[in-house]
PDB file of N, CA and C in Angstrom:
ATOM      1  N   MET A   6     -15.143  23.671 -31.255  1.00 65.00           N
ATOM      2  CA  MET A   6     -13.855  23.801 -31.855  1.00 65.00           C
ATOM      3  C   MET A   6     -12.856  22.988 -31.030  1.00 65.00           C
ATOM      4  N   SER A   7     -12.054  22.210 -31.685  1.00 75.00           N
ATOM      5  CA  SER A   7     -11.061  21.407 -30.975  1.00 75.00           C
ATOM      6  C   SER A   7      -9.706  22.109 -31.002  1.00 75.00           C
ATOM      7  N   HIS A   8      -8.902  21.763 -30.029  1.00 74.00           N
ATOM      8  CA  HIS A   8      -7.564  22.333 -29.929  1.00 74.00           C
ATOM      9  C   HIS A   8      -6.544  21.272 -30.306  1.00 74.00           C
ATOM     10  N   PRO A   9      -5.436  21.668 -30.921  1.00 78.00           N
ATOM     11  CA  PRO A   9      -4.407  20.677 -31.245  1.00 78.00           C
ATOM     12  C   PRO A   9      -3.802  20.113 -29.959  1.00 78.00           C
ATOM     13  N   PRO A  10      -3.340  18.880 -30.001  1.00 76.00           N
ATOM     14  CA  PRO A  10      -2.742  18.291 -28.802  1.00 76.00           C
ATOM     15  C   PRO A  10      -1.516  19.097 -28.367  1.00 76.00           C
ATOM     16  N   SER A  11      -1.320  19.186 -27.091  1.00 78.00           N
ATOM     17  CA  SER A  11      -0.189  19.930 -26.544  1.00 78.00           C
ATOM     18  C   SER A  11       1.066  19.072 -26.564  1.00 78.00           C
ATOM     19  N   ALA A  12       2.176  19.695 -26.860  1.00 83.00           N
ATOM     20  CA  ALA A  12       3.455  18.992 -26.828  1.00 83.00           C
ATOM     21  C   ALA A  12       4.036  18.981 -25.417  1.00 83.00           C
ATOM     22  N   ASP A  13       3.443  19.765 -24.522  1.00 86.00           N
ATOM     23  CA  ASP A  13       3.934  19.816 -23.148  1.00 86.00           C
ATOM     24  C   ASP A  13       3.531  18.552 -22.398  1.00 86.00           C
ATOM     25  N   PRO A  14       4.439  18.021 -21.579  1.00 88.00           N
ATOM     26  CA  PRO A  14       4.086  16.828 -20.801  1.00 88.00           C
ATOM     27  C   PRO A  14       3.092  17.172 -19.694  1.00 88.00           C
ATOM     28  N   VAL A  15       2.362  16.175 -19.251  1.00 91.00           N
ATOM     29  CA  VAL A  15       1.466  16.340 -18.115  1.00 91.00           C
ATOM     30  C   VAL A  15       2.330  16.465 -16.862  1.00 91.00           C
ATOM     31  N   ARG A  16       1.989  17.393 -16.002  1.00 94.00           N
ATOM     32  CA  ARG A  16       2.744  17.593 -14.760  1.00 94.00           C
ATOM     33  C   ARG A  16       1.822  17.297 -13.576  1.00 94.00           C
ATOM     34  N   PHE A  17       2.405  16.722 -12.548  1.00 95.00           N
ATOM     35  CA  PHE A  17       1.623  16.312 -11.390  1.00 95.00           C
ATOM     36  C   PHE A  17       2.047  17.067 -10.136  1.00 95.00           C
ATOM     37  N   ALA A  18       1.077  17.298  -9.258  1.00 96.00           N
ATOM     38  CA  ALA A  18       1.311  17.972  -7.983  1.00 96.00           C
ATOM     39  C   ALA A  18       0.554  17.220  -6.889  1.00 96.00           C
ATOM     40  N   TYR A  19       0.938  17.460  -5.668  1.00 94.00           N
ATOM     41  CA  TYR A  19       0.190  16.913  -4.531  1.00 94.00           C
ATOM     42  C   TYR A  19       0.048  18.005  -3.476  1.00 94.00           C
ATOM     43  N   TRP A  20      -0.967  17.866  -2.639  1.00 92.00           N
ATOM     44  CA  TRP A  20      -1.185  18.815  -1.550  1.00 92.00           C
ATOM     45  C   TRP A  20      -0.338  18.406  -0.360  1.00 92.00           C
ATOM     46  N   VAL A  21       0.480  19.315   0.123  1.00 92.00           N
ATOM     47  CA  VAL A  21       1.331  19.091   1.290  1.00 92.00           C
ATOM     48  C   VAL A  21       0.460  19.174   2.551  1.00 92.00           C
ATOM     49  N   PRO A  22       0.487  18.151   3.399  1.00 89.00           N
ATOM     50  CA  PRO A  22      -0.302  18.224   4.634  1.00 89.00           C
ATOM     51  C   PRO A  22       0.428  19.027   5.719  1.00 89.00           C
ATOM     52  N   ASN A  23       0.562  20.336   5.497  1.00 86.00           N
ATOM     53  CA  ASN A  23       1.279  21.195   6.443  1.00 86.00           C
ATOM     54  C   ASN A  23       0.367  21.789   7.518  1.00 86.00           C
ATOM     55  N   VAL A  24      -0.857  21.284   7.613  1.00 81.00           N
ATOM     56  CA  VAL A  24      -1.793  21.729   8.646  1.00 81.00           C
ATOM     57  C   VAL A  24      -2.282  20.518   9.439  1.00 81.00           C
ATOM     58  N   SER A  25      -2.581  20.741  10.708  1.00 77.00           N
ATOM     59  CA  SER A  25      -3.120  19.653  11.515  1.00 77.00           C
ATOM     60  C   SER A  25      -4.585  19.432  11.150  1.00 77.00           C
ATOM     61  N   GLY A  26      -5.082  18.259  11.438  1.00 69.00           N
ATOM     62  CA  GLY A  26      -6.490  17.977  11.192  1.00 69.00           C
ATOM     63  C   GLY A  26      -6.769  17.322   9.860  1.00 69.00           C
ATOM     64  N   GLY A  27      -5.749  17.057   9.070  1.00 68.00           N
ATOM     65  CA  GLY A  27      -5.947  16.409   7.778  1.00 68.00           C
ATOM     66  C   GLY A  27      -6.235  17.397   6.665  1.00 68.00           C
ATOM     67  N   LEU A  28      -6.400  16.873   5.472  1.00 73.00           N
ATOM     68  CA  LEU A  28      -6.603  17.699   4.285  1.00 73.00           C
ATOM     69  C   LEU A  28      -8.065  17.869   3.910  1.00 73.00           C
ATOM     70  N   VAL A  29      -8.944  17.144   4.568  1.00 73.00           N
ATOM     71  CA  VAL A  29     -10.372  17.236   4.259  1.00 73.00           C
ATOM     72  C   VAL A  29     -11.158  17.402   5.559  1.00 73.00           C
ATOM     73  N   THR A  30     -12.323  17.992   5.457  1.00 72.00           N
ATOM     74  CA  THR A  30     -13.208  18.097   6.605  1.00 72.00           C
ATOM     75  C   THR A  30     -13.949  16.774   6.741  1.00 72.00           C
ATOM     76  N   SER A  31     -13.673  16.064   7.808  1.00 75.00           N
ATOM     77  CA  SER A  31     -14.252  14.741   7.970  1.00 75.00           C
ATOM     78  C   SER A  31     -14.224  14.344   9.438  1.00 75.00           C
ATOM     79  N   THR A  32     -15.153  13.499   9.818  1.00 80.00           N
ATOM     80  CA  THR A  32     -15.122  12.943  11.162  1.00 80.00           C
ATOM     81  C   THR A  32     -14.294  11.662  11.206  1.00 80.00           C
ATOM     82  N   ILE A  33     -13.852  11.209  10.050  1.00 79.00           N
ATOM     83  CA  ILE A  33     -12.997  10.025   9.964  1.00 79.00           C
ATOM     84  C   ILE A  33     -11.576  10.432  10.343  1.00 79.00           C
ATOM     85  N   GLU A  34     -10.933   9.644  11.182  1.00 79.00           N
ATOM     86  CA  GLU A  34      -9.571   9.956  11.592  1.00 79.00           C
ATOM     87  C   GLU A  34      -8.651  10.014  10.366  1.00 79.00           C
ATOM     88  N   GLN A  35      -7.854  11.062  10.287  1.00 75.00           N
ATOM     89  CA  GLN A  35      -6.944  11.247   9.156  1.00 75.00           C
ATOM     90  C   GLN A  35      -5.627  10.522   9.423  1.00 75.00           C
ATOM     91  N   ARG A  36      -5.023  10.001   8.368  1.00 80.00           N
ATOM     92  CA  ARG A  36      -3.787   9.248   8.510  1.00 80.00           C
ATOM     93  C   ARG A  36      -2.563  10.057   8.097  1.00 80.00           C
ATOM     94  N   THR A  37      -2.720  11.349   7.952  1.00 82.00           N
ATOM     95  CA  THR A  37      -1.585  12.187   7.598  1.00 82.00           C
ATOM     96  C   THR A  37      -1.049  12.883   8.847  1.00 82.00           C
ATOM     97  N   ASP A  38       0.168  13.327   8.748  1.00 86.00           N
ATOM     98  CA  ASP A  38       0.820  14.035   9.846  1.00 86.00           C
ATOM     99  C   ASP A  38       1.283  15.378   9.313  1.00 86.00           C
ATOM    100  N   TRP A  39       1.136  16.428  10.071  1.00 86.00           N
ATOM    101  CA  TRP A  39       1.521  17.746   9.599  1.00 86.00           C
ATOM    102  C   TRP A  39       2.971  18.087   9.940  1.00 86.00           C
ATOM    103  N   GLY A  40       3.698  17.152  10.569  1.00 90.00           N
ATOM    104  CA  GLY A  40       5.079  17.389  10.985  1.00 90.00           C
ATOM    105  C   GLY A  40       6.076  17.410   9.830  1.00 90.00           C
ATOM    106  N   TYR A  41       7.234  18.003  10.098  1.00 93.00           N
ATOM    107  CA  TYR A  41       8.259  18.148   9.064  1.00 93.00           C
ATOM    108  C   TYR A  41       8.801  16.805   8.581  1.00 93.00           C
ATOM    109  N   ASP A  42       9.137  15.893   9.491  1.00 96.00           N
ATOM    110  CA  ASP A  42       9.735  14.617   9.081  1.00 96.00           C
ATOM    111  C   ASP A  42       8.825  13.851   8.121  1.00 96.00           C
ATOM    112  N   TYR A  43       7.543  13.780   8.441  1.00 94.00           N
ATOM    113  CA  TYR A  43       6.574  13.102   7.571  1.00 94.00           C
ATOM    114  C   TYR A  43       6.494  13.797   6.215  1.00 94.00           C
ATOM    115  N   ASN A  44       6.455  15.114   6.223  1.00 93.00           N
ATOM    116  CA  ASN A  44       6.351  15.863   4.976  1.00 93.00           C
ATOM    117  C   ASN A  44       7.617  15.768   4.131  1.00 93.00           C
ATOM    118  N   ARG A  45       8.765  15.735   4.768  1.00 96.00           N
ATOM    119  CA  ARG A  45      10.019  15.539   4.029  1.00 96.00           C
ATOM    120  C   ARG A  45       9.996  14.181   3.331  1.00 96.00           C
ATOM    121  N   GLU A  46       9.564  13.159   4.035  1.00 96.00           N
ATOM    122  CA  GLU A  46       9.464  11.820   3.453  1.00 96.00           C
ATOM    123  C   GLU A  46       8.498  11.812   2.263  1.00 96.00           C
ATOM    124  N   LEU A  47       7.354  12.483   2.399  1.00 95.00           N
ATOM    125  CA  LEU A  47       6.396  12.568   1.289  1.00 95.00           C
ATOM    126  C   LEU A  47       6.983  13.302   0.092  1.00 95.00           C
ATOM    127  N   ALA A  48       7.704  14.396   0.341  1.00 96.00           N
ATOM    128  CA  ALA A  48       8.288  15.183  -0.749  1.00 96.00           C
ATOM    129  C   ALA A  48       9.298  14.360  -1.535  1.00 96.00           C
ATOM    130  N   VAL A  49      10.164  13.648  -0.841  1.00 97.00           N
ATOM    131  CA  VAL A  49      11.158  12.803  -1.511  1.00 97.00           C
ATOM    132  C   VAL A  49      10.464  11.681  -2.277  1.00 97.00           C
ATOM    133  N   LEU A  50       9.467  11.067  -1.675  1.00 97.00           N
ATOM    134  CA  LEU A  50       8.703  10.005  -2.336  1.00 97.00           C
ATOM    135  C   LEU A  50       7.996  10.533  -3.580  1.00 97.00           C
ATOM    136  N   ALA A  51       7.372  11.701  -3.465  1.00 97.00           N
ATOM    137  CA  ALA A  51       6.678  12.299  -4.609  1.00 97.00           C
ATOM    138  C   ALA A  51       7.659  12.604  -5.736  1.00 97.00           C
ATOM    139  N   GLU A  52       8.789  13.190  -5.398  1.00 97.00           N
ATOM    140  CA  GLU A  52       9.793  13.510  -6.410  1.00 97.00           C
ATOM    141  C   GLU A  52      10.310  12.245  -7.097  1.00 97.00           C
ATOM    142  N   ASN A  53      10.581  11.212  -6.326  1.00 97.00           N
ATOM    143  CA  ASN A  53      11.078   9.948  -6.890  1.00 97.00           C
ATOM    144  C   ASN A  53      10.051   9.255  -7.774  1.00 97.00           C
ATOM    145  N   ASN A  54       8.783   9.631  -7.635  1.00 97.00           N
ATOM    146  CA  ASN A  54       7.723   9.024  -8.440  1.00 97.00           C
ATOM    147  C   ASN A  54       7.178   9.961  -9.505  1.00 97.00           C
ATOM    148  N   GLY A  55       7.935  11.003  -9.843  1.00 95.00           N
ATOM    149  CA  GLY A  55       7.604  11.830 -10.988  1.00 95.00           C
ATOM    150  C   GLY A  55       6.756  13.061 -10.737  1.00 95.00           C
ATOM    151  N   PHE A  56       6.444  13.375  -9.493  1.00 96.00           N
ATOM    152  CA  PHE A  56       5.680  14.592  -9.220  1.00 96.00           C
ATOM    153  C   PHE A  56       6.563  15.814  -9.441  1.00 96.00           C
ATOM    154  N   ASP A  57       5.968  16.873  -9.955  1.00 95.00           N
ATOM    155  CA  ASP A  57       6.709  18.089 -10.268  1.00 95.00           C
ATOM    156  C   ASP A  57       6.516  19.196  -9.243  1.00 95.00           C
ATOM    157  N   TYR A  58       5.380  19.196  -8.555  1.00 94.00           N
ATOM    158  CA  TYR A  58       5.033  20.299  -7.666  1.00 94.00           C
ATOM    159  C   TYR A  58       4.494  19.780  -6.341  1.00 94.00           C
ATOM    160  N   ALA A  59       4.724  20.570  -5.297  1.00 94.00           N
ATOM    161  CA  ALA A  59       4.121  20.339  -3.989  1.00 94.00           C
ATOM    162  C   ALA A  59       3.360  21.611  -3.628  1.00 94.00           C
ATOM    163  N   LEU A  60       2.073  21.491  -3.406  1.00 93.00           N
ATOM    164  CA  LEU A  60       1.219  22.649  -3.123  1.00 93.00           C
ATOM    165  C   LEU A  60       0.963  22.730  -1.624  1.00 93.00           C
ATOM    166  N   SER A  61       1.491  23.755  -0.989  1.00 90.00           N
ATOM    167  CA  SER A  61       1.273  23.889   0.454  1.00 90.00           C
ATOM    168  C   SER A  61       0.119  24.852   0.721  1.00 90.00           C
ATOM    169  N   GLN A  62      -0.625  24.540   1.760  1.00 83.00           N
ATOM    170  CA  GLN A  62      -1.822  25.304   2.096  1.00 83.00           C
ATOM    171  C   GLN A  62      -1.482  26.548   2.909  1.00 83.00           C
ATOM    172  N   VAL A  63      -2.282  27.563   2.731  1.00 78.00           N
ATOM    173  CA  VAL A  63      -2.239  28.738   3.591  1.00 78.00           C
ATOM    174  C   VAL A  63      -3.623  28.861   4.212  1.00 78.00           C
ATOM    175  N   ARG A  64      -3.668  28.889   5.513  1.00 70.00           N
ATOM    176  CA  ARG A  64      -4.947  29.004   6.209  1.00 70.00           C
ATOM    177  C   ARG A  64      -4.794  30.084   7.270  1.00 70.00           C
ATOM    178  N   TYR A  65      -5.570  31.129   7.156  1.00 68.00           N
ATOM    179  CA  TYR A  65      -5.437  32.267   8.061  1.00 68.00           C
ATOM    180  C   TYR A  65      -6.296  32.152   9.312  1.00 68.00           C
ATOM    181  N   MET A  66      -7.279  31.277   9.288  1.00 63.00           N
ATOM    182  CA  MET A  66      -8.127  31.057  10.461  1.00 63.00           C
ATOM    183  C   MET A  66      -8.284  29.555  10.663  1.00 63.00           C
ATOM    184  N   ALA A  67      -8.092  29.099  11.882  1.00 58.00           N
ATOM    185  CA  ALA A  67      -8.270  27.681  12.171  1.00 58.00           C
ATOM    186  C   ALA A  67      -9.748  27.330  12.066  1.00 58.00           C
ATOM    187  N   SER A  68     -10.008  26.173  11.533  1.00 58.00           N
ATOM    188  CA  SER A  68     -11.389  25.710  11.414  1.00 58.00           C
ATOM    189  C   SER A  68     -11.405  24.192  11.452  1.00 58.00           C
ATOM    190  N   TYR A  69     -12.540  23.614  11.496  1.00 59.00           N
ATOM    191  CA  TYR A  69     -12.808  22.172  11.533  1.00 59.00           C
ATOM    192  C   TYR A  69     -11.873  21.414  12.471  1.00 59.00           C
ATOM    193  N   GLY A  70     -11.499  22.034  13.588  1.00 58.00           N
ATOM    194  CA  GLY A  70     -10.674  21.357  14.578  1.00 58.00           C
ATOM    195  C   GLY A  70      -9.200  21.287  14.230  1.00 58.00           C
ATOM    196  N   ALA A  71      -8.801  21.870  13.124  1.00 62.00           N
ATOM    197  CA  ALA A  71      -7.396  21.870  12.723  1.00 62.00           C
ATOM    198  C   ALA A  71      -6.761  23.158  13.233  1.00 62.00           C
ATOM    199  N   GLU A  72      -6.109  23.060  14.379  1.00 71.00           N
ATOM    200  CA  GLU A  72      -5.652  24.288  15.016  1.00 71.00           C
ATOM    201  C   GLU A  72      -4.189  24.629  14.784  1.00 71.00           C
ATOM    202  N   PHE A  73      -3.427  23.752  14.177  1.00 77.00           N
ATOM    203  CA  PHE A  73      -2.002  24.001  13.989  1.00 77.00           C
ATOM    204  C   PHE A  73      -1.640  23.980  12.512  1.00 77.00           C
ATOM    205  N   GLN A  74      -0.617  24.756  12.166  1.00 79.00           N
ATOM    206  CA  GLN A  74      -0.128  24.729  10.791  1.00 79.00           C
ATOM    207  C   GLN A  74       1.304  25.230  10.749  1.00 79.00           C
ATOM    208  N   HIS A  75       2.018  24.809   9.723  1.00 82.00           N
ATOM    209  CA  HIS A  75       3.333  25.372   9.437  1.00 82.00           C
ATOM    210  C   HIS A  75       3.130  26.483   8.425  1.00 82.00           C
ATOM    211  N   GLU A  76       3.841  27.586   8.592  1.00 83.00           N
ATOM    212  CA  GLU A  76       3.745  28.702   7.653  1.00 83.00           C
ATOM    213  C   GLU A  76       4.201  28.210   6.278  1.00 83.00           C
ATOM    214  N   SER A  77       3.416  28.472   5.272  1.00 86.00           N
ATOM    215  CA  SER A  77       3.562  27.865   3.955  1.00 86.00           C
ATOM    216  C   SER A  77       4.899  28.147   3.270  1.00 86.00           C
ATOM    217  N   THR A  78       5.340  29.386   3.230  1.00 88.00           N
ATOM    218  CA  THR A  78       6.561  29.726   2.498  1.00 88.00           C
ATOM    219  C   THR A  78       7.793  29.107   3.151  1.00 88.00           C
ATOM    220  N   SER A  79       7.930  29.243   4.452  1.00 90.00           N
ATOM    221  CA  SER A  79       9.080  28.673   5.162  1.00 90.00           C
ATOM    222  C   SER A  79       9.085  27.150   5.059  1.00 90.00           C
ATOM    223  N   PHE A  80       7.914  26.553   5.196  1.00 90.00           N
ATOM    224  CA  PHE A  80       7.810  25.100   5.135  1.00 90.00           C
ATOM    225  C   PHE A  80       8.162  24.593   3.739  1.00 90.00           C
ATOM    226  N   SER A  81       7.721  25.309   2.712  1.00 92.00           N
ATOM    227  CA  SER A  81       8.058  24.932   1.335  1.00 92.00           C
ATOM    228  C   SER A  81       9.562  25.001   1.111  1.00 92.00           C
ATOM    229  N   LEU A  82      10.219  26.005   1.666  1.00 92.00           N
ATOM    230  CA  LEU A  82      11.669  26.120   1.547  1.00 92.00           C
ATOM    231  C   LEU A  82      12.357  24.935   2.211  1.00 92.00           C
ATOM    232  N   ALA A  83      11.879  24.520   3.368  1.00 93.00           N
ATOM    233  CA  ALA A  83      12.458  23.362   4.045  1.00 93.00           C
ATOM    234  C   ALA A  83      12.311  22.104   3.195  1.00 93.00           C
ATOM    235  N   LEU A  84      11.165  21.931   2.531  1.00 93.00           N
ATOM    236  CA  LEU A  84      10.974  20.768   1.656  1.00 93.00           C
ATOM    237  C   LEU A  84      11.842  20.876   0.413  1.00 93.00           C
ATOM    238  N   LEU A  85      12.036  22.085  -0.082  1.00 93.00           N
ATOM    239  CA  LEU A  85      12.908  22.304  -1.234  1.00 93.00           C
ATOM    240  C   LEU A  85      14.329  21.836  -0.933  1.00 93.00           C
ATOM    241  N   LEU A  86      14.799  22.088   0.272  1.00 94.00           N
ATOM    242  CA  LEU A  86      16.148  21.681   0.655  1.00 94.00           C
ATOM    243  C   LEU A  86      16.292  20.166   0.747  1.00 94.00           C
ATOM    244  N   ALA A  87      15.190  19.447   0.888  1.00 94.00           N
ATOM    245  CA  ALA A  87      15.218  17.986   0.997  1.00 94.00           C
ATOM    246  C   ALA A  87      15.073  17.296  -0.358  1.00 94.00           C
ATOM    247  N   THR A  88      14.811  18.061  -1.415  1.00 95.00           N
ATOM    248  CA  THR A  88      14.582  17.489  -2.749  1.00 95.00           C
ATOM    249  C   THR A  88      15.518  18.131  -3.770  1.00 95.00           C
ATOM    250  N   GLN A  89      15.510  17.590  -4.990  1.00 94.00           N
ATOM    251  CA  GLN A  89      16.380  18.094  -6.055  1.00 94.00           C
ATOM    252  C   GLN A  89      15.656  18.971  -7.064  1.00 94.00           C
ATOM    253  N   ARG A  90      14.391  18.633  -7.387  1.00 92.00           N
ATOM    254  CA  ARG A  90      13.691  19.363  -8.447  1.00 92.00           C
ATOM    255  C   ARG A  90      12.216  19.637  -8.148  1.00 92.00           C
ATOM    256  N   LEU A  91      11.730  19.136  -7.040  1.00 87.00           N
ATOM    257  CA  LEU A  91      10.314  19.310  -6.694  1.00 87.00           C
ATOM    258  C   LEU A  91      10.040  20.755  -6.345  1.00 87.00           C
TER     259      LEU A  91
END
């Protein structure tokens, strides 16, 4: 059974690198930074390029060598203050 096409636009999101160690488990050096300045720049760039959402990670136990993280809710609020609609 097919569904009628949706009138809703496609919405895009990206994963916020708010944890150290990168976004994937890999032995390859990651090129992301978990710091606020880098993430603010990414949020503004994402918003200016049509992204609607920023998904921040919550990790309760450090693993794969990623030992640092920003608390998700507070960090999301800080990014919200740097953007208009993201």
